[in-house]
Amino acid sequence: MRKFFLALVAAALGSLALAQSGKLEIFSWWAGDEGPALQALIDLYKKRYPNVEVINATVTGGSGVNARAVLKTRMLGGDPPDSFQVHAGQELIGTWVVADRMEDLTPLFQQEGWMNRFPKGLIDLLSYKGKIYSVPVNIHRSNVMWYVPAKLREWGVQPPKTWAEFLTVCQTLKSKGLEAPLALGENWTQQHLWESVALGVLGANDYTNLWNGKLRFNDPKVVAVWNTFGRVLDCANKDASGLSWQQAVDRVLEGQAAFNIMGDWAAGYMTTTKGLKPGEGFGWAPAPGTAGVFMMLSDSFGLPKGVKNRTNVLNWLRLVGSKEGQDAFNPLKGSIAARTDSDPSKYNAYLQSAMRDWRNNRIVGSLVHGAVAPESFMSQFGTVMEIYLSGRNAQAASNAAQAIATQVRLGQ
Amino acid sequence: MNWFRNKDTLYGFLVILPSLILLGIFVYGFIFQTFYTSLTDWGRDPAQALSANPQIRFIGFENYRELFTGFVDARFRQDLVNTFFFTVFFILGCLGVGLGLAIVLDRSPKGEGFFRTIFLFPMSLSFIVTGTIWRWMLQPQGGVNQLPTLVGLPKGEFAWLTSREQIWQVSWNDLPFITALVVSVVLVFIAIAAFRGGERRRGYIATGSAALLLLWAFTLGRTLQPLPFDELHGFNLAFIGIILAAVWQMSGYTMALYLAGLRGIPEELREAARVDGASEWQLYQRIIFPLLAPITLSAMIILGHISLKIFDLIFAMAGADNAPTDVPALLMYLTTFRANQIAKGAAIGMILLLLVAAVIVPYLYSQLKSEVRR
C-alpha cells in the first residue's frame, strides 16, 4: 500500500516540470561585466526548476578565445558540457555541426513557435541543410560607426555615408591637424573594420555571396575591397595593434580621432563605464555604405550529442529563447533580444534604435564574430590580413583568402 | 643475462622500471603520435577535424612541404626568421649583461649580497608576470616612451611591440644559398682547428666538404628556389621590446653562473699572472675568459632552448595574434586550437622539437662523453 502511494506521488510529481532534478552545466565565457546577465538567466531557470543543480562553468577570456580551446579538449575527450555558449552561425556549424556533434533543434523551434519570432535572415544563419542548430539569446550589431557629435560640429564635418565620402572627410580632418581620423585597435578590430568595408563596398548581396561561395575572393570586386581597406587604414593610427578596443574608443571620446568602427558593445562601454548619454555624449551611424543593413552577431546555445541531462538542457534552451529570458538577459548584457517581440521600454536609447533596425533592416552576418565563416576560416583570415599588411598587395591577399576558403570548403 | 650480474643491479633496474615505462608512454609515445599526426590530413576537412571518429588519411610530408613552400604559410616562415633573430639577440644580451654584472660583483663592491639578490630576482618571476609588467611599460602612449618628458624632452615615438618595420630583409628563396655559405664557413673553422691540432686527415675532409658545398652553392644552389616568387623576411623591430624583457628576466641567471665561475678561479692564478706583468685586461682576456668558456656553453644551451620554445612571455606581452612578434610556438597554438588544423599544428610542433633537439642533443652527447671519460 505504501509503495503504491509513493509511486503515485512520484508519478504526480513527474508530470510537473517542477520535479526535474539532476544537474545542468552551462559552459560560457561570460565573466566580469557580462557575468550578471548570465546570472539573471540562471536565476530565472532556478525559479522554474528549483531541484536542478546549475553548474556555471565559465572560462574567462574575451570573445571566448580560451573557452573554445577548453571546449575542444572536453568535446574530443568525450565529456561535452550540457550546453555551451557559441557565436551563432558558422562558428557552430562549421566546427561542430559538420562534425556531427550537435542535435537538430528544429522541433524545438516549431514547438515553441519560434519560427515567426526570430527574423528569417537570422534563422538562415543558424541553419545547415535545412535544420536549425542553436538558440540565439542576444544580438549585437557589428557595423556601427561611433563619434562625438559636438566634436564633429567643431570640425565642421558630417558622418560620411559611403567609404568614398569617408576618405574625403578623412582628408579634410587631416588638413585640420587630426593625425589619425579613424581610431583602430588590435588585430581582431582590424578584421572587424575589414568586414564593414567589405559590406560597404560590395553591398549586402555580394557580401552574402562571398560566404555561400557564389563570389570568389579573387574576384576583382573583392580585390577592390582590399584596395579601399588600404586607403581607410591610411586614415588610422599607426600604433593600432597595441590598443584594446576600449582604448580605441577612448581616442574618439578624447578628440584624438573622429570615428571608430566597432560593435555595439561599445555603446555599453560608453554608457556604463564612461557614463555618457547616448545621442549626446556619443553618436552613432551605420558604417559607411551599410545603411539599411544590419550586420549581426549573436551568442547562442546548442545541444551537444550525448549529454547526460538532455531534458534539463531542453528546458534551458526554452528559457534562453523565451521573451522572458531574453528581456532579463539583454538589458544587463547591453545587447538586444533576438526575438522581434521584446519590450523596448527596458532598453536605452541606443539599443532602442538598434531594435528598430533589427526589425526593419536587411540582416547579414559578421565574419570576425563567427556568423558567416567557420572557425577554421576565421582563424586563418588573420594570416591573410598579415599578408596584406606586410606587402599592401590586394591581389595577394585575395588569392590567399581564396586558397583558405577552398581548403576549408567555405560555403559548401 | 649478464645485465643482472648481481641482485643489486636487478633491484636497481626494477626501481627505475616504472619511470622508464611512464617516460616511454608519455614522452616518447606521444612524440611518436605527434609525428604520426603530422603526416596525416587531420583538420583539412572541417567535417572530420573534430568529429567523434575522424577519418584521417596519411599524406606523408605534405604538411611540412606546405609550411616551407606553401603560399598561405608565409607566416610560419616569418616566425622561423623571428625565432632566429630572437635567439641570437636574447643569448648575446643575456651573456653580455650577465658577464658584465658578474665581473662588477666579483670585485666585491659594497652591498654585494643586496645587488646579487636584486639582479637574480627577475628570474623568480614567471614569464607571464614579466610579460604583463613590460607590456605596461612598453605601451606606445606611456611607460618608456614617456621617460624623456621627465627631463623636458619630447616623448618617444617608438612603437614598441607594434612596429611593422623590418630590417635585414632576405628573400626566402636565398635560404638554401645562405645556409650553404654558413655551413661552409663552419667547416672551414673546423678544418683550421684540425690542422692546428695536428689532425690532418680531419682537416682535409673538412676542407674538401667546404669546397664542395661552396661549389654547389654558387652553381646549383642558386637555381634551387623553394618559392615561385620572392618573399622577404627580416628582423621585426617590434621584437626589440620582447628581447629587452627576456634579457631582463634571464640575465640574472647568467650572472649567477658567471659569478660562480669567477669565484671558482683560484686567486693564485690571478696573482701569478699579475706577477708576470699582465695588465688587468690581459688577465681577463688570457686567463679568466678562457676558463669561463664551459660556463658560456652551458648558459647558451639553456638560454637557447628557452628562446626556441618561448610562448608565455610573448603571449602576455603582445598577445597571440600580434603577427610582428609571432613565434612558431604561438603559431602552433593558433593553428591547432583555433584553426583546427591539427595535423599542421603537429608538424609545427615537430619542427620545434627538431630545433630544440639540434641545440640539446650535441650538448648531452658531449656531457655523456666527458662523464664516460671520467
mmCIF file of N, CA and C in Angstrom, chain A residues 309-385:
data_model
loop_
_atom_site.group_PDB
_atom_site.id
_atom_site.type_symbol
_atom_site.label_atom_id
_atom_site.label_comp_id
_atom_site.label_asym_id
_atom_site.label_seq_id
_atom_site.Cartn_x
_atom_site.Cartn_y
_atom_site.Cartn_z
ATOM 1 N N ASN A 309 22.197 15.267 -19.260
ATOM 2 C CA ASN A 309 20.948 15.807 -18.724
ATOM 3 C C ASN A 309 20.110 16.462 -19.817
ATOM 4 N N ARG A 310 19.723 15.645 -20.805
ATOM 5 C CA ARG A 310 19.116 16.198 -22.006
ATOM 6 C C ARG A 310 17.863 17.030 -21.734
ATOM 7 N N THR A 311 16.960 16.529 -20.868
ATOM 8 C CA THR A 311 15.714 17.258 -20.604
ATOM 9 C C THR A 311 16.008 18.614 -19.971
ATOM 10 N N ASN A 312 16.962 18.614 -19.036
ATOM 11 C CA ASN A 312 17.328 19.883 -18.405
ATOM 12 C C ASN A 312 17.844 20.880 -19.431
ATOM 13 N N VAL A 313 18.616 20.366 -20.395
ATOM 14 C CA VAL A 313 19.162 21.262 -21.413
ATOM 15 C C VAL A 313 18.043 21.821 -22.272
ATOM 16 N N LEU A 314 17.086 20.953 -22.645
ATOM 17 C CA LEU A 314 15.975 21.433 -23.469
ATOM 18 C C LEU A 314 15.196 22.521 -22.734
ATOM 19 N N ASN A 315 15.006 22.332 -21.415
ATOM 20 C CA ASN A 315 14.326 23.373 -20.633
ATOM 21 C C ASN A 315 15.128 24.664 -20.635
ATOM 22 N N TRP A 316 16.446 24.511 -20.531
ATOM 23 C CA TRP A 316 17.339 25.676 -20.560
ATOM 24 C C TRP A 316 17.195 26.409 -21.895
ATOM 25 N N LEU A 317 17.189 25.641 -22.976
ATOM 26 C CA LEU A 317 17.075 26.264 -24.299
ATOM 27 C C LEU A 317 15.737 26.966 -24.453
ATOM 28 N N ARG A 318 14.660 26.360 -23.890
ATOM 29 C CA ARG A 318 13.331 27.001 -23.947
ATOM 30 C C ARG A 318 13.388 28.358 -23.267
ATOM 31 N N LEU A 319 14.097 28.404 -22.127
ATOM 32 C CA LEU A 319 14.195 29.653 -21.374
ATOM 33 C C LEU A 319 15.020 30.679 -22.159
ATOM 34 N N VAL A 320 16.135 30.205 -22.727
ATOM 35 C CA VAL A 320 17.026 31.100 -23.473
ATOM 36 C C VAL A 320 16.287 31.763 -24.628
ATOM 37 N N GLY A 321 15.407 31.011 -25.269
ATOM 38 C CA GLY A 321 14.696 31.551 -26.428
ATOM 39 C C GLY A 321 13.427 32.290 -26.073
ATOM 40 N N SER A 322 13.026 32.259 -24.793
ATOM 41 C CA SER A 322 11.734 32.858 -24.424
ATOM 42 C C SER A 322 11.861 34.369 -24.297
ATOM 43 N N LYS A 323 10.712 35.046 -24.418
ATOM 44 C CA LYS A 323 10.698 36.507 -24.293
ATOM 45 C C LYS A 323 11.180 36.910 -22.902
ATOM 46 N N GLU A 324 10.703 36.184 -21.903
ATOM 47 C CA GLU A 324 11.066 36.494 -20.522
ATOM 48 C C GLU A 324 12.582 36.392 -20.328
ATOM 49 N N GLY A 325 13.161 35.284 -20.821
ATOM 50 C CA GLY A 325 14.590 35.064 -20.671
ATOM 51 C C GLY A 325 15.398 36.146 -21.368
ATOM 52 N N GLN A 326 15.013 36.475 -22.610
ATOM 53 C CA GLN A 326 15.792 37.440 -23.384
ATOM 54 C C GLN A 326 15.692 38.838 -22.805
ATOM 55 N N ASP A 327 14.507 39.188 -22.252
ATOM 56 C CA ASP A 327 14.387 40.527 -21.682
ATOM 57 C C ASP A 327 15.046 40.622 -20.310
ATOM 58 N N ALA A 328 15.303 39.484 -19.675
ATOM 59 C CA ALA A 328 16.055 39.516 -18.410
ATOM 60 C C ALA A 328 17.545 39.663 -18.704
ATOM 61 N N PHE A 329 17.970 39.017 -19.773
ATOM 62 C CA PHE A 329 19.400 38.940 -20.082
ATOM 63 C C PHE A 329 19.948 40.200 -20.759
ATOM 64 N N ASN A 330 19.261 40.635 -21.814
ATOM 65 C CA ASN A 330 19.859 41.625 -22.706
ATOM 66 C C ASN A 330 20.077 43.028 -22.155
ATOM 67 N N PRO A 331 19.126 43.590 -21.394
ATOM 68 C CA PRO A 331 19.413 44.927 -20.863
ATOM 69 C C PRO A 331 20.686 44.928 -20.010
ATOM 70 N N LEU A 332 20.947 43.817 -19.310
ATOM 71 C CA LEU A 332 22.157 43.739 -18.490
ATOM 72 C C LEU A 332 23.396 43.555 -19.356
ATOM 73 N N LYS A 333 23.267 42.789 -20.439
ATOM 74 C CA LYS A 333 24.412 42.497 -21.300
ATOM 75 C C LYS A 333 24.743 43.676 -22.204
ATOM 76 N N GLY A 334 23.736 44.559 -22.454
ATOM 77 C CA GLY A 334 23.982 45.656 -23.385
ATOM 78 C C GLY A 334 23.801 45.242 -24.826
ATOM 79 N N SER A 335 22.916 44.273 -25.031
ATOM 80 C CA SER A 335 22.605 43.849 -26.397
ATOM 81 C C SER A 335 21.088 43.843 -26.530
ATOM 82 N N ILE A 336 20.598 43.521 -27.729
ATOM 83 C CA ILE A 336 19.145 43.466 -27.880
ATOM 84 C C ILE A 336 18.695 42.013 -27.997
ATOM 85 N N ALA A 337 17.392 41.801 -27.817
ATOM 86 C CA ALA A 337 16.861 40.456 -27.903
ATOM 87 C C ALA A 337 16.844 40.000 -29.360
ATOM 88 N N ALA A 338 17.052 38.715 -29.567
ATOM 89 C CA ALA A 338 16.981 38.188 -30.926
ATOM 90 C C ALA A 338 15.534 38.122 -31.388
ATOM 91 N N ARG A 339 14.618 37.948 -30.451
ATOM 92 C CA ARG A 339 13.190 37.916 -30.792
ATOM 93 C C ARG A 339 12.724 39.297 -31.200
ATOM 94 N N THR A 340 11.716 39.323 -32.072
ATOM 95 C CA THR A 340 11.252 40.625 -32.556
ATOM 96 C C THR A 340 10.120 41.174 -31.701
ATOM 97 N N ASP A 341 9.715 40.455 -30.628
ATOM 98 C CA ASP A 341 8.584 40.929 -29.838
ATOM 99 C C ASP A 341 8.994 41.346 -28.431
ATOM 100 N N SER A 342 10.277 41.734 -28.245
ATOM 101 C CA SER A 342 10.693 42.056 -26.888
ATOM 102 C C SER A 342 10.250 43.477 -26.536
ATOM 103 N N ASP A 343 10.403 43.797 -25.265
ATOM 104 C CA ASP A 343 9.823 45.017 -24.712
ATOM 105 C C ASP A 343 10.828 46.180 -24.781
ATOM 106 N N PRO A 344 10.616 47.151 -25.699
ATOM 107 C CA PRO A 344 11.616 48.223 -25.891
ATOM 108 C C PRO A 344 11.831 49.073 -24.655
ATOM 109 N N SER A 345 10.841 49.148 -23.779
ATOM 110 C CA SER A 345 10.964 50.079 -22.653
ATOM 111 C C SER A 345 12.083 49.673 -21.692
ATOM 112 N N LYS A 346 12.550 48.429 -21.820
ATOM 113 C CA LYS A 346 13.616 48.011 -20.913
ATOM 114 C C LYS A 346 14.996 48.431 -21.407
ATOM 115 N N TYR A 347 15.072 49.004 -22.605
ATOM 116 C CA TYR A 347 16.377 49.259 -23.216
ATOM 117 C C TYR A 347 16.640 50.750 -23.339
ATOM 118 N N ASN A 348 17.944 51.126 -23.444
ATOM 119 C CA ASN A 348 18.276 52.554 -23.545
ATOM 120 C C ASN A 348 18.131 53.052 -24.986
ATOM 121 N N ALA A 349 18.416 54.355 -25.175
ATOM 122 C CA ALA A 349 18.132 54.987 -26.466
ATOM 123 C C ALA A 349 18.868 54.319 -27.609
ATOM 124 N N TYR A 350 20.180 54.001 -27.403
ATOM 125 C CA TYR A 350 20.891 53.372 -28.498
ATOM 126 C C TYR A 350 20.262 52.024 -28.836
ATOM 127 N N LEU A 351 20.025 51.214 -27.797
ATOM 128 C CA LEU A 351 19.521 49.860 -28.037
ATOM 129 C C LEU A 351 18.141 49.906 -28.699
ATOM 130 N N GLN A 352 17.332 50.917 -28.330
ATOM 131 C CA GLN A 352 16.020 51.026 -28.982
ATOM 132 C C GLN A 352 16.174 51.282 -30.480
ATOM 133 N N SER A 353 17.178 52.106 -30.833
ATOM 134 C CA SER A 353 17.371 52.353 -32.273
ATOM 135 C C SER A 353 17.858 51.079 -32.954
ATOM 136 N N ALA A 354 18.707 50.313 -32.252
ATOM 137 C CA ALA A 354 19.172 49.050 -32.826
ATOM 138 C C ALA A 354 18.000 48.092 -33.011
ATOM 139 N N MET A 355 17.045 48.106 -32.052
ATOM 140 C CA MET A 355 15.888 47.203 -32.160
ATOM 141 C C MET A 355 15.034 47.543 -33.376
ATOM 142 N N ARG A 356 14.865 48.849 -33.605
ATOM 143 C CA ARG A 356 14.082 49.244 -34.794
ATOM 144 C C ARG A 356 14.763 48.716 -36.053
ATOM 145 N N ASP A 357 16.093 48.908 -36.124
ATOM 146 C CA ASP A 357 16.813 48.450 -37.312
ATOM 147 C C ASP A 357 16.746 46.929 -37.436
ATOM 148 N N TRP A 358 16.843 46.243 -36.322
ATOM 149 C CA TRP A 358 16.794 44.782 -36.317
ATOM 150 C C TRP A 358 15.506 44.277 -36.932
ATOM 151 N N ARG A 359 14.402 45.027 -36.699
ATOM 152 C CA ARG A 359 13.105 44.578 -37.220
ATOM 153 C C ARG A 359 12.913 44.947 -38.688
ATOM 154 N N ASN A 360 13.587 46.031 -39.137
ATOM 155 C CA ASN A 360 13.318 46.522 -40.499
ATOM 156 C C ASN A 360 14.437 46.265 -41.492
ATOM 157 N N ASN A 361 15.680 46.154 -41.001
ATOM 158 C CA ASN A 361 16.815 46.121 -41.925
ATOM 159 C C ASN A 361 17.023 44.749 -42.546
ATOM 160 N N ARG A 362 17.814 44.761 -43.614
ATOM 161 C CA ARG A 362 18.319 43.506 -44.172
ATOM 162 C C ARG A 362 19.367 42.966 -43.205
ATOM 163 N N ILE A 363 19.343 41.653 -42.953
ATOM 164 C CA ILE A 363 20.264 41.089 -41.977
ATOM 165 C C ILE A 363 21.372 40.292 -42.660
ATOM 166 N N VAL A 364 22.617 40.609 -42.328
ATOM 167 C CA VAL A 364 23.745 39.785 -42.777
ATOM 168 C C VAL A 364 24.593 39.458 -41.552
ATOM 169 N N GLY A 365 25.492 38.489 -41.710
ATOM 170 C CA GLY A 365 26.268 38.037 -40.556
ATOM 171 C C GLY A 365 27.681 38.598 -40.542
ATOM 172 N N SER A 366 28.250 38.633 -39.358
ATOM 173 C CA SER A 366 29.618 39.128 -39.201
ATOM 174 C C SER A 366 30.626 38.015 -39.445
ATOM 175 N N LEU A 367 31.768 38.377 -40.050
ATOM 176 C CA LEU A 367 32.839 37.394 -40.265
ATOM 177 C C LEU A 367 33.615 37.146 -38.977
ATOM 178 N N VAL A 368 34.126 38.223 -38.384
ATOM 179 C CA VAL A 368 35.027 38.078 -37.237
ATOM 180 C C VAL A 368 34.321 37.428 -36.059
ATOM 181 N N HIS A 369 33.023 37.663 -35.940
ATOM 182 C CA HIS A 369 32.312 37.154 -34.776
ATOM 183 C C HIS A 369 31.520 35.899 -35.087
ATOM 184 N N GLY A 370 31.997 35.162 -36.059
ATOM 185 C CA GLY A 370 31.582 33.782 -36.201
ATOM 186 C C GLY A 370 30.274 33.490 -36.896
ATOM 187 N N ALA A 371 29.604 34.510 -37.448
ATOM 188 C CA ALA A 371 28.292 34.204 -38.025
ATOM 189 C C ALA A 371 28.396 33.554 -39.399
ATOM 190 N N VAL A 372 29.311 34.029 -40.244
ATOM 191 C CA VAL A 372 29.281 33.579 -41.637
ATOM 192 C C VAL A 372 30.387 32.612 -42.037
ATOM 193 N N ALA A 373 31.454 32.517 -41.228
ATOM 194 C CA ALA A 373 32.544 31.623 -41.631
ATOM 195 C C ALA A 373 32.933 30.716 -40.479
ATOM 196 N N PRO A 374 33.321 29.481 -40.784
ATOM 197 C CA PRO A 374 33.714 28.574 -39.707
ATOM 198 C C PRO A 374 35.016 29.042 -39.048
ATOM 199 N N GLU A 375 35.229 28.534 -37.848
ATOM 200 C CA GLU A 375 36.432 28.871 -37.080
ATOM 201 C C GLU A 375 37.696 28.716 -37.901
ATOM 202 N N SER A 376 37.774 27.632 -38.671
ATOM 203 C CA SER A 376 38.998 27.359 -39.407
ATOM 204 C C SER A 376 39.291 28.476 -40.401
ATOM 205 N N PHE A 377 38.246 29.081 -40.959
ATOM 206 C CA PHE A 377 38.476 30.201 -41.872
ATOM 207 C C PHE A 377 38.817 31.464 -41.101
ATOM 208 N N MET A 378 37.996 31.759 -40.076
ATOM 209 C CA MET A 378 38.209 32.977 -39.289
ATOM 210 C C MET A 378 39.628 33.072 -38.785
ATOM 211 N N SER A 379 40.103 31.952 -38.237
ATOM 212 C CA SER A 379 41.415 31.972 -37.614
ATOM 213 C C SER A 379 42.494 32.238 -38.652
ATOM 214 N N GLN A 380 42.357 31.611 -39.824
ATOM 215 C CA GLN A 380 43.396 31.798 -40.831
ATOM 216 C C GLN A 380 43.243 33.103 -41.594
ATOM 217 N N PHE A 381 42.076 33.762 -41.428
ATOM 218 C CA PHE A 381 41.913 35.067 -42.068
ATOM 219 C C PHE A 381 42.918 36.053 -41.488
ATOM 220 N N GLY A 382 43.341 35.808 -40.240
ATOM 221 C CA GLY A 382 44.379 36.630 -39.627
ATOM 222 C C GLY A 382 45.653 36.610 -40.468
ATOM 223 N N THR A 383 45.979 35.445 -41.024
ATOM 224 C CA THR A 383 47.165 35.326 -41.868
ATOM 225 C C THR A 383 46.994 36.133 -43.148
ATOM 226 N N VAL A 384 45.778 36.088 -43.709
ATOM 227 C CA VAL A 384 45.510 36.876 -44.915
ATOM 228 C C VAL A 384 45.748 38.350 -44.620
ATOM 229 N N MET A 385 45.243 38.783 -43.469
ATOM 230 C CA MET A 385 45.410 40.172 -43.055
ATOM 231 C C MET A 385 46.898 40.510 -42.979
#
